[in-house]
mmCIF file of C-alpha atoms (C1' of nucleotides) in Angstrom:
data_model
loop_
_atom_site.group_PDB
_atom_site.id
_atom_site.type_symbol
_atom_site.label_atom_id
_atom_site.label_comp_id
_atom_site.label_asym_id
_atom_site.label_seq_id
_atom_site.Cartn_x
_atom_site.Cartn_y
_atom_site.Cartn_z
ATOM 1 C CA MET F 1066 -29.366 6.464 20.922
ATOM 2 C CA GLY F 1067 -25.614 7.429 20.379
ATOM 3 C CA ARG F 1068 -22.964 5.087 20.905
ATOM 4 C CA ALA F 1069 -21.796 4.452 24.282
ATOM 5 C CA PRO F 1070 -17.854 5.701 24.850
ATOM 6 C CA CYS F 1071 -15.546 2.846 24.928
ATOM 7 C CA CYS F 1072 -14.070 4.230 28.137
ATOM 8 C CA ASP F 1073 -14.191 7.011 30.817
ATOM 9 C CA LYS F 1074 -12.427 9.821 29.029
ATOM 10 C CA ALA F 1075 -11.926 11.773 32.164
ATOM 11 C CA ASN F 1076 -10.088 8.992 34.012
ATOM 12 C CA VAL F 1077 -7.808 7.462 31.383
ATOM 13 C CA LYS F 1078 -4.149 8.678 30.668
ATOM 14 C CA ARG F 1079 -3.422 9.885 27.354
ATOM 15 C CA GLY F 1080 -0.301 10.724 25.028
ATOM 16 C CA SER F 1081 2.925 8.955 25.218
ATOM 17 C CA TRP F 1082 3.392 5.663 26.948
ATOM 18 C CA SER F 1083 5.937 5.264 29.812
ATOM 19 C CA PRO F 1084 8.371 2.196 29.993
ATOM 20 C CA GLU F 1085 6.279 1.152 33.005
ATOM 21 C CA GLU F 1086 2.965 1.102 31.181
ATOM 22 C CA ASP F 1087 4.597 -0.780 28.289
ATOM 23 C CA ALA F 1088 6.083 -3.437 30.898
ATOM 24 C CA ALA F 1089 2.695 -3.578 32.472
ATOM 25 C CA LEU F 1090 0.822 -4.276 29.149
ATOM 26 C CA LYS F 1091 3.413 -6.501 27.771
ATOM 27 C CA SER F 1092 3.615 -8.777 30.926
ATOM 28 C CA PHE F 1093 -0.107 -8.812 30.935
ATOM 29 C CA ILE F 1094 -0.622 -9.891 27.269
ATOM 30 C CA GLU F 1095 2.195 -12.377 27.237
ATOM 31 C CA LYS F 1096 0.593 -14.046 30.517
ATOM 32 C CA GLN F 1097 -3.261 -13.525 29.595
ATOM 33 C CA GLY F 1098 -3.606 -12.857 26.117
ATOM 34 C CA THR F 1099 -6.026 -10.235 25.174
ATOM 35 C CA VAL F 1100 -8.909 -12.431 26.479
ATOM 36 C CA GLY F 1101 -10.897 -11.118 23.438
ATOM 37 C CA ASN F 1102 -11.835 -7.909 25.175
ATOM 38 C CA TRP F 1103 -9.524 -4.755 24.707
ATOM 39 C CA ILE F 1104 -12.071 -2.615 26.644
ATOM 40 C CA ALA F 1105 -11.624 -4.689 29.909
ATOM 41 C CA LEU F 1106 -8.002 -5.187 29.664
ATOM 42 C CA PRO F 1107 -6.539 -1.906 30.862
ATOM 43 C CA ARG F 1108 -8.458 -2.542 34.278
ATOM 44 C CA LYS F 1109 -7.279 -6.097 34.679
ATOM 45 C CA ALA F 1110 -3.796 -5.115 33.609
ATOM 46 C CA GLY F 1111 -3.790 -1.962 36.102
ATOM 47 C CA LEU F 1112 -3.469 0.569 33.510
ATOM 48 C CA ARG F 1113 -5.008 3.840 33.459
ATOM 49 C CA ARG F 1114 -5.481 3.635 29.497
ATOM 50 C CA CYS F 1115 -8.296 3.359 27.270
ATOM 51 C CA GLY F 1116 -8.659 -0.222 25.627
ATOM 52 C CA LYS F 1117 -8.211 1.166 22.110
ATOM 53 C CA SER F 1118 -4.932 2.756 23.222
ATOM 54 C CA CYS F 1119 -3.730 -0.270 24.658
ATOM 55 C CA ARG F 1120 -4.725 -2.280 21.450
ATOM 56 C CA LEU F 1121 -2.792 0.192 19.319
ATOM 57 C CA ARG F 1122 0.191 0.206 21.329
ATOM 58 C CA TRP F 1123 0.430 -3.617 21.524
ATOM 59 C CA LEU F 1124 -0.259 -3.857 17.621
ATOM 60 C CA ASN F 1125 1.868 -1.222 16.495
ATOM 61 C CA TYR F 1126 4.768 -1.196 19.068
ATOM 62 C CA LEU F 1127 5.026 -3.859 21.558
ATOM 63 C CA ARG F 1128 4.270 -6.978 19.672
ATOM 64 C CA PRO F 1129 7.386 -9.236 19.320
ATOM 65 C CA ASP F 1130 7.131 -9.978 15.761
ATOM 66 C CA ILE F 1131 7.297 -6.009 14.755
ATOM 67 C CA LYS F 1132 10.001 -5.043 12.622
ATOM 68 C CA HIS F 1133 11.547 -1.497 13.387
ATOM 69 C CA GLY F 1134 13.906 0.590 11.315
ATOM 70 C CA GLY F 1135 14.173 1.406 7.512
ATOM 71 C CA PHE F 1136 12.355 -0.014 4.988
ATOM 72 C CA THR F 1137 14.424 -2.117 2.067
ATOM 73 C CA GLN F 1138 13.974 -1.622 -1.514
ATOM 74 C CA GLU F 1139 11.923 -4.739 -1.732
ATOM 75 C CA GLU F 1140 9.569 -3.330 0.665
ATOM 76 C CA ASP F 1141 9.491 -0.018 -1.370
ATOM 77 C CA ARG F 1142 8.482 -2.293 -4.212
ATOM 78 C CA VAL F 1143 5.952 -4.020 -2.478
ATOM 79 C CA ILE F 1144 4.360 -1.030 -1.108
ATOM 80 C CA CYS F 1145 4.192 1.001 -4.665
ATOM 81 C CA THR F 1146 2.955 -2.013 -6.406
ATOM 82 C CA LEU F 1147 0.063 -2.574 -3.982
ATOM 83 C CA TYR F 1148 -0.727 0.897 -3.441
ATOM 84 C CA SER F 1149 -0.850 1.364 -7.341
ATOM 85 C CA GLN F 1150 -3.158 -1.622 -7.431
ATOM 86 C CA MET F 1151 -5.627 -0.965 -4.341
ATOM 87 C CA GLY F 1152 -4.758 2.445 -2.968
ATOM 88 C CA SER F 1153 -4.683 3.333 0.653
ATOM 89 C CA ARG F 1154 -5.513 -0.385 2.014
ATOM 90 C CA TRP F 1155 -2.714 -0.314 4.405
ATOM 91 C CA SER F 1156 -3.731 -3.130 6.325
ATOM 92 C CA VAL F 1157 -3.704 -5.283 3.353
ATOM 93 C CA ILE F 1158 -0.615 -3.883 2.178
ATOM 94 C CA ALA F 1159 1.118 -4.255 5.580
ATOM 95 C CA SER F 1160 0.051 -8.125 5.349
ATOM 96 C CA HIS F 1161 2.394 -8.394 2.487
ATOM 97 C CA LEU F 1162 5.366 -7.069 4.664
ATOM 98 C CA GLN F 1163 6.728 -9.482 7.503
ATOM 99 C CA GLY F 1164 6.695 -7.499 10.738
ATOM 100 C CA ARG F 1165 5.386 -4.325 9.372
ATOM 101 C CA THR F 1166 2.011 -2.595 10.553
ATOM 102 C CA ASP F 1167 -0.336 -0.636 8.783
ATOM 103 C CA ASN F 1168 0.570 2.338 10.773
ATOM 104 C CA ASP F 1169 4.126 1.884 9.928
ATOM 105 C CA VAL F 1170 3.486 1.596 6.272
ATOM 106 C CA LYS F 1171 1.017 4.520 6.266
ATOM 107 C CA ASN F 1172 3.511 6.715 7.865
ATOM 108 C CA TYR F 1173 6.398 5.808 5.591
ATOM 109 C CA TRP F 1174 4.248 6.200 2.598
ATOM 110 C CA ASN F 1175 3.193 9.724 3.682
ATOM 111 C CA THR F 1176 6.273 10.718 4.632
ATOM 112 C CA LYS F 1177 8.800 9.256 2.276
ATOM 113 C CA LEU F 1178 7.790 6.957 -0.173
ATOM 114 C CA LYS F 1179 5.045 9.203 -1.715
ATOM 115 C CA LYS F 1180 7.606 11.932 -2.266
ATOM 116 C CA LYS F 1181 9.947 9.469 -4.043
ATOM 117 C CA PHE F 1182 6.938 8.356 -6.207
ATOM 118 C CA LEU F 1183 6.006 11.912 -7.250
ATOM 119 C CA ALA F 1184 9.498 12.761 -7.978
ATOM 120 C CA ALA F 1185 9.780 10.080 -10.430
ATOM 121 C CA ALA F 1186 6.387 11.486 -12.089
ATOM 122 C CA LYS F 1187 7.968 14.727 -12.294
ATOM 123 C CA ASP F 1188 11.052 13.479 -13.989
ATOM 124 C CA GLY F 1189 8.706 11.684 -16.390
ATOM 125 C CA ASP F 1190 9.163 8.235 -15.537
ATOM 126 C CA ILE F 1191 5.706 7.814 -14.713
ATOM 127 C CA PRO F 1192 3.861 7.975 -18.225
ATOM 128 C CA THR F 1193 0.970 9.954 -19.004
ATOM 129 C CA ASN F 1194 -2.006 8.743 -20.439
ATOM 130 C CA ASN F 1195 -1.204 9.549 -23.967
ATOM 131 C CA PRO F 1196 0.549 6.621 -25.545
ATOM 132 C CA THR F 1197 1.706 8.388 -28.412
ATOM 133 C CA THR F 1198 4.143 10.624 -26.282
ATOM 134 C CA VAL F 1199 5.585 8.342 -23.808
ATOM 135 C CA GLN F 1200 8.400 6.106 -24.523
ATOM 136 C CA ASN F 1201 9.409 5.076 -20.920
ATOM 137 C CA TYR F 1202 8.883 1.896 -19.141
ATOM 138 C CA TYR F 1203 7.682 2.234 -15.855
ATOM 139 C CA ASN F 1204 7.133 -0.767 -13.484
ATOM 140 C CA PHE F 1205 6.061 0.938 -9.820
ATOM 141 C CA GLY F 1206 9.334 1.151 -8.222
ATOM 142 C CA LEU F 1207 10.348 -2.400 -8.924
ATOM 143 C CA ALA F 1208 14.261 -2.725 -8.425
ATOM 144 C CA GLN F 1209 16.340 -5.349 -10.266
ATOM 145 C CA SER F 1210 16.750 -7.716 -7.406
ATOM 146 C CA SER F 1211 15.012 -10.895 -6.559
ATOM 147 C CA VAL F 1212 12.058 -10.617 -9.095
ATOM 148 C CA THR F 1213 12.445 -12.630 -12.166
ATOM 149 C CA SER F 1214 10.909 -10.581 -14.890
ATOM 150 C CA PRO F 1215 12.411 -9.402 -17.851
ATOM 151 C CA MET F 1216 11.913 -5.923 -17.231
ATOM 152 C CA VAL F 1217 13.147 -5.974 -13.451
ATOM 153 C CA ALA F 1218 16.367 -7.802 -14.674
ATOM 154 C CA MET F 1219 17.205 -4.570 -16.719
ATOM 155 C CA ASP F 1220 19.184 -1.822 -15.093
ATOM 156 C CA THR F 1221 16.806 0.264 -13.358
ATOM 157 C CA ASP F 1222 17.020 3.144 -10.690
ATOM 158 C CA ALA F 1223 15.280 2.809 -7.441
ATOM 159 C CA TYR F 1224 12.008 3.550 -9.089
ATOM 160 C CA GLY F 1225 12.400 1.086 -11.999
ATOM 161 C CA SER F 1226 12.589 3.719 -14.552
ATOM 162 C CA PHE F 1227 13.838 2.563 -17.896
ATOM 163 C CA SER F 1228 15.210 4.453 -20.853
ATOM 164 C CA ALA F 1229 13.706 4.429 -23.919
ATOM 165 C CA ASN F 1230 16.348 2.202 -25.010
ATOM 166 C CA SER F 1231 15.927 -0.554 -22.863
ATOM 167 C CA LEU F 1232 14.178 -2.867 -24.846
ATOM 168 C CA ILE F 1233 12.851 -6.215 -23.949
ATOM 169 C CA HIS F 1234 14.250 -9.254 -25.501
ATOM 170 C CA HIS F 1235 13.463 -12.456 -24.802
ATOM 171 C CA ASN F 1236 16.702 -14.229 -25.686
ATOM 172 C CA GLU F 1237 18.325 -12.093 -23.131
ATOM 173 C CA TYR F 1238 15.484 -12.564 -20.452
ATOM 174 C CA PRO F 1239 14.139 -15.759 -21.270
ATOM 175 C CA ILE F 1240 12.153 -15.836 -17.831
ATOM 176 C CA PHE F 1241 9.055 -14.583 -19.161
ATOM 177 C CA ASN F 1242 5.764 -16.489 -18.748
ATOM 178 C CA ILE F 1243 2.299 -15.365 -19.442
ATOM 179 C CA PRO F 1244 -0.132 -17.152 -17.272
ATOM 180 C CA CYS F 1245 -3.632 -16.868 -18.603
ATOM 181 C CA PRO F 1246 -5.658 -15.753 -15.490
ATOM 182 C CA ALA F 1247 -9.097 -16.811 -14.631
ATOM 183 C CA SER F 1248 -10.116 -13.387 -14.750
ATOM 184 C CA PHE F 1249 -10.063 -13.466 -18.659
ATOM 185 C CA PRO F 1250 -13.377 -12.303 -19.771
ATOM 186 C CA ASN F 1251 -16.112 -15.243 -20.565
ATOM 187 C CA ASN F 1252 -15.928 -15.047 -23.957
ATOM 188 C CA VAL F 1253 -12.455 -16.208 -23.954
ATOM 189 C CA SER F 1254 -12.231 -19.805 -24.760
ATOM 190 C CA SER F 1255 -11.791 -22.164 -21.804
ATOM 191 C CA GLU F 1256 -8.575 -23.840 -23.357
ATOM 192 C CA LEU F 1257 -6.698 -20.788 -22.599
ATOM 193 C CA MET F 1258 -7.451 -20.584 -18.940
ATOM 194 C CA GLY F 1259 -4.596 -21.100 -16.589
ATOM 195 C CA GLN F 1260 -2.216 -22.213 -19.368
ATOM 196 C CA THR F 1261 1.347 -20.818 -19.344
ATOM 197 C CA VAL F 1262 3.191 -20.470 -22.434
ATOM 198 C CA SER F 1263 6.883 -20.567 -22.113
ATOM 199 C CA PRO F 1264 9.352 -18.738 -24.180
ATOM 200 C CA SER F 1265 11.235 -20.603 -26.973
ATOM 201 C CA GLN F 1266 14.317 -18.731 -28.272
ATOM 202 C CA GLU F 1267 14.088 -21.279 -31.429
ATOM 203 C CA ALA F 1268 10.540 -21.410 -32.392
ATOM 204 C CA SER F 1269 7.290 -19.751 -31.701
ATOM 205 C CA THR F 1270 4.892 -21.136 -29.068
ATOM 206 C CA THR F 1271 1.294 -20.719 -29.505
ATOM 207 C CA VAL F 1272 -1.469 -22.066 -27.236
ATOM 208 C CA SER F 1273 -4.633 -21.907 -29.370
ATOM 209 C CA GLY F 1274 -8.490 -21.874 -28.123
ATOM 210 C CA SER F 1275 -11.311 -22.194 -30.629
ATOM 211 C CA SER F 1276 -10.964 -18.465 -31.517
ATOM 212 C CA ASN F 1277 -8.279 -16.968 -29.981
ATOM 213 C CA SER F 1278 -4.402 -17.361 -29.391
ATOM 214 C CA LEU F 1279 -1.840 -16.699 -26.891
ATOM 215 C CA ALA F 1280 1.843 -16.837 -28.556
ATOM 216 C CA LEU F 1281 5.201 -16.030 -27.836
ATOM 217 C CA ASP F 1282 8.208 -16.316 -29.819
ATOM 218 C CA GLU F 1283 11.730 -14.728 -29.610
ATOM 219 C CA LYS F 1284 10.228 -11.628 -31.012
ATOM 220 C CA CYS F 1285 6.807 -11.220 -29.872
ATOM 221 C CA ALA F 1286 4.510 -11.929 -26.938
ATOM 222 C CA SER F 1287 0.961 -11.513 -28.009
ATOM 223 C CA TRP F 1288 -2.698 -12.306 -26.941
ATOM 224 C CA ALA F 1289 -4.655 -12.213 -30.029
ATOM 225 C CA GLY F 1290 -8.517 -12.528 -30.092
ATOM 226 C CA ASN F 1291 -8.772 -14.020 -33.617
ATOM 227 C CA GLY F 1292 -12.452 -13.912 -33.748
ATOM 228 C CA GLY F 1293 -12.536 -10.122 -33.874
ATOM 229 C CA GLY F 1294 -14.335 -7.710 -31.446
ATOM 230 C CA ASP F 1295 -12.525 -5.658 -28.968
ATOM 231 C CA ASP F 1296 -14.321 -6.975 -26.117
ATOM 232 C CA GLN F 1297 -12.265 -10.124 -26.336
ATOM 233 C CA TYR F 1298 -9.322 -8.069 -24.571
ATOM 234 C CA ASN F 1299 -11.109 -6.192 -22.254
ATOM 235 C CA GLY F 1300 -10.365 -7.040 -18.935
ATOM 236 C CA ALA F 1301 -7.353 -9.304 -19.881
ATOM 237 C CA LEU F 1302 -4.866 -9.642 -17.001
ATOM 238 C CA MET F 1303 -1.138 -10.509 -17.630
ATOM 239 C CA ASP F 1304 1.332 -11.521 -15.001
ATOM 240 C CA LEU F 1305 4.865 -10.394 -16.072
ATOM 241 C CA GLY F 1306 6.417 -11.435 -12.945
ATOM 242 C CA PHE F 1307 5.574 -8.559 -10.813
ATOM 243 C CA GLY F 1308 3.701 -10.738 -8.448
ATOM 244 C CA VAL F 1309 0.240 -8.980 -9.374
ATOM 245 C CA PRO F 1310 -1.545 -9.063 -12.751
ATOM 246 C CA PHE F 1311 -1.599 -5.961 -15.049
ATOM 247 C CA ASP F 1312 -4.566 -5.173 -16.642
ATOM 248 C CA VAL F 1313 -3.525 -5.548 -19.989
ATOM 249 C CA SER F 1314 -6.542 -3.674 -21.753
ATOM 250 C CA ASN F 1315 -5.893 -0.519 -19.890
ATOM 251 C CA GLY F 1316 -2.242 -1.101 -18.971
ATOM 252 C CA PHE F 1317 -0.619 -1.705 -22.186
ATOM 253 C CA TRP F 1318 -0.480 -0.180 -25.753
ATOM 254 C CA CYS F 1319 1.252 -1.390 -28.724
ATOM 255 C CA GLN F 1320 1.909 1.469 -31.157
ATOM 256 C CA GLU F 1321 3.750 -0.706 -33.596
ATOM 257 C CA ALA F 1322 2.034 -3.996 -33.867
ATOM 258 C CA LYS F 1323 3.461 -6.282 -36.794
ATOM 259 C CA ALA F 1324 1.125 -6.294 -39.933
ATOM 260 C CA ASP F 1325 0.671 -10.011 -39.569
ATOM 261 C CA ASP F 1326 -0.314 -9.942 -35.762
ATOM 262 C CA GLN F 1327 -4.100 -9.996 -35.156
ATOM 263 C CA VAL F 1328 -3.574 -7.816 -32.100
ATOM 264 C CA GLY F 1329 -5.506 -4.878 -31.361
ATOM 265 C CA PRO F 1330 -4.342 -1.480 -29.409
ATOM 266 C CA SER F 1331 -5.098 -3.519 -26.147
ATOM 267 C CA SER F 1332 -2.671 -6.240 -26.840
ATOM 268 C CA VAL F 1333 0.784 -6.656 -25.876
ATOM 269 C CA ASP F 1334 3.718 -6.671 -28.448
ATOM 270 C CA PHE F 1335 7.170 -6.962 -27.351
ATOM 271 C CA THR F 1336 9.091 -6.889 -30.527
ATOM 272 C CA ALA F 1337 12.778 -6.848 -31.030
ATOM 273 C CA ASP F 1338 12.647 -3.549 -32.713
ATOM 274 C CA ALA F 1339 10.018 -2.104 -30.579
ATOM 275 C CA ALA F 1340 11.359 1.424 -29.692
ATOM 276 C CA ALA F 1341 7.711 2.327 -29.899
ATOM 277 C CA VAL F 1342 6.556 -0.134 -27.301
ATOM 278 C CA ASP F 1343 4.888 1.760 -24.518
ATOM 279 C CA ILE F 1344 4.050 -0.065 -21.072
ATOM 280 C CA LYS F 1345 1.938 1.744 -18.688
ATOM 281 C CA PRO F 1346 0.937 0.884 -15.120
ATOM 282 C CA PRO F 1347 -2.808 0.264 -14.778
ATOM 283 C CA GLN F 1348 -4.797 3.238 -16.091
ATOM 284 C CA GLY F 1349 -6.698 5.473 -13.490
ATOM 285 C CA LEU F 1350 -5.110 3.793 -10.450
ATOM 286 C CA LEU F 1351 -1.604 6.032 -10.854
ATOM 287 C CA GLN F 1352 -3.165 8.687 -12.240
ATOM 288 C CA SER F 1353 -5.373 9.147 -9.261
ATOM 289 C CA VAL F 1354 -2.578 8.984 -6.925
ATOM 290 C CA ILE F 1355 -0.776 11.882 -9.016
ATOM 291 C CA ASN F 1356 -3.967 13.979 -9.067
ATOM 292 C CA GLN F 1357 -4.175 14.082 -5.376
ATOM 293 C CA TYR F 1358 -1.004 16.107 -5.160
ATOM 294 C "C1'" DA A 1227 22.936 30.393 20.247
ATOM 295 C "C1'" DA A 1228 18.239 31.025 18.832
ATOM 296 C "C1'" DC A 1229 14.450 30.462 16.084
ATOM 297 C "C1'" DG A 1230 11.250 28.667 12.592
ATOM 298 C "C1'" DA A 1231 10.262 25.508 9.162
ATOM 299 C "C1'" DG A 1232 10.172 20.787 7.998
ATOM 300 C "C1'" DT A 1233 10.168 16.104 8.882
ATOM 301 C "C1'" DC A 1234 8.896 11.775 11.333
ATOM 302 C "C1'" DC A 1235 6.036 8.948 13.854
ATOM 303 C "C1'" DA A 1236 3.332 7.478 17.792
ATOM 304 C "C1'" DA A 1237 -0.968 8.208 19.104
ATOM 305 C "C1'" DC A 1238 -5.901 9.794 18.933
ATOM 306 C "C1'" DC A 1239 -10.302 9.828 16.597
ATOM 307 C "C1'" DG A 1240 -14.294 8.306 14.150
ATOM 308 C "C1'" DC A 1241 -16.470 5.515 11.456
ATOM 309 C "C1'" DG A 1242 -18.059 0.952 9.251
ATOM 310 C "C1'" DG A 1243 -19.157 -3.510 10.200
ATOM 311 C "C1'" DA A 1244 -19.150 -8.064 12.615
ATOM 312 C "C1'" DA A 1245 -20.427 -10.116 16.749
ATOM 313 C "C1'" DC A 1246 -23.379 -10.802 20.044
ATOM 314 C "C1'" DC A 1247 -27.608 -10.535 22.819
ATOM 315 C "C1'" DT O 587 -34.848 -8.524 13.985
ATOM 316 C "C1'" DG O 588 -32.728 -4.590 15.765
ATOM 317 C "C1'" DG O 589 -30.108 -2.586 19.133
ATOM 318 C "C1'" DT O 590 -25.707 -2.733 21.620
ATOM 319 C "C1'" DT O 591 -20.687 -3.464 21.903
ATOM 320 C "C1'" DC O 592 -16.566 -4.145 20.365
ATOM 321 C "C1'" DC O 593 -12.707 -4.494 16.670
ATOM 322 C "C1'" DG O 594 -10.221 -2.833 13.232
ATOM 323 C "C1'" DC O 595 -9.334 0.431 9.852
ATOM 324 C "C1'" DG O 596 -8.014 4.896 7.607
ATOM 325 C "C1'" DG O 597 -7.225 9.592 8.472
ATOM 326 C "C1'" DT O 598 -5.406 12.939 11.266
ATOM 327 C "C1'" DT O 599 -2.953 15.454 14.936
ATOM 328 C "C1'" DG O 600 0.584 16.837 18.104
ATOM 329 C "C1'" DG O 601 4.785 16.741 19.874
ATOM 330 C "C1'" DA O 602 9.554 15.524 19.625
ATOM 331 C "C1'" DC O 603 13.337 16.047 16.661
ATOM 332 C "C1'" DT O 604 16.434 17.755 12.774
ATOM 333 C "C1'" DC O 605 17.971 21.119 9.833
ATOM 334 C "C1'" DG O 606 18.905 25.364 7.808
ATOM 335 C "C1'" DT O 607 19.372 30.156 8.302
#
DNA sequence: AACGAGTCCAACCGCGGAACC
DNA sequence: TGGTTCCGCGGTTGGACTCGT
């Protein structure tokens, strides 16, 4: 048996809402609420509309806390970052933006932001999957304002692309913490979980576990699995101040690890002369976006 | 001025899943 | 437990508007 229609299609009005309909819906909901039943609402409110249409009109347009108008650079940043992380989960993305609806965010992405994103890709700001050929830093549209990240603090364009000469120096950008997230793989010693290493310009700081270490000195931040075995790096996440952790194992490469570092290709090594350091967004997610177009 | 292409965005559609009976 | 109802979501559509020729 098929599903019953939510309303009598022949007797409901469709298309744009008139100011009178808006007023009736707004007035009813402000007085009565939605009473937990959108299907019954239009009849009670005296509207010849489908309940779903009423719900959409209220949530996307009439709600008092809706923010209309252009998106800010900070909102661009949030959308790009979250889209790169989770794809088209518009409702989740919208929940991170005060007063924005999923429909708003979706429309904005499809009509404007996606193009900016792709233009950046064309310009080479988005690295390829080959770490040997890309020298750019890319940070998902992060602008320099408001986020305390050494990368963000640098001079960026609207897409947060950096030139190959934009190096990360801890003594210039001391706000640099590396929380060890709970999502480190099981074989990482528990002593490292949840600890934060703060930068020191004078001396190196190391948090050691039984077989692993997280170190930060004025030249180098590194996560080292001293016990050997690549799986110790797999799935490691690092928060560089973007608000979301980057997958270190997939997202970062170090082409020029120092000889005395016990780091593998999936660790991070920001050295003072790291012209070859190559920072990538989480592999696969960004590429999947690019592949769509 | 007229027309077509492109852009924007409100609204619709259909599906998945939660809630309810 | 299974069927029904409803909500919320993401994808898509269509009409209004803008811009270029």
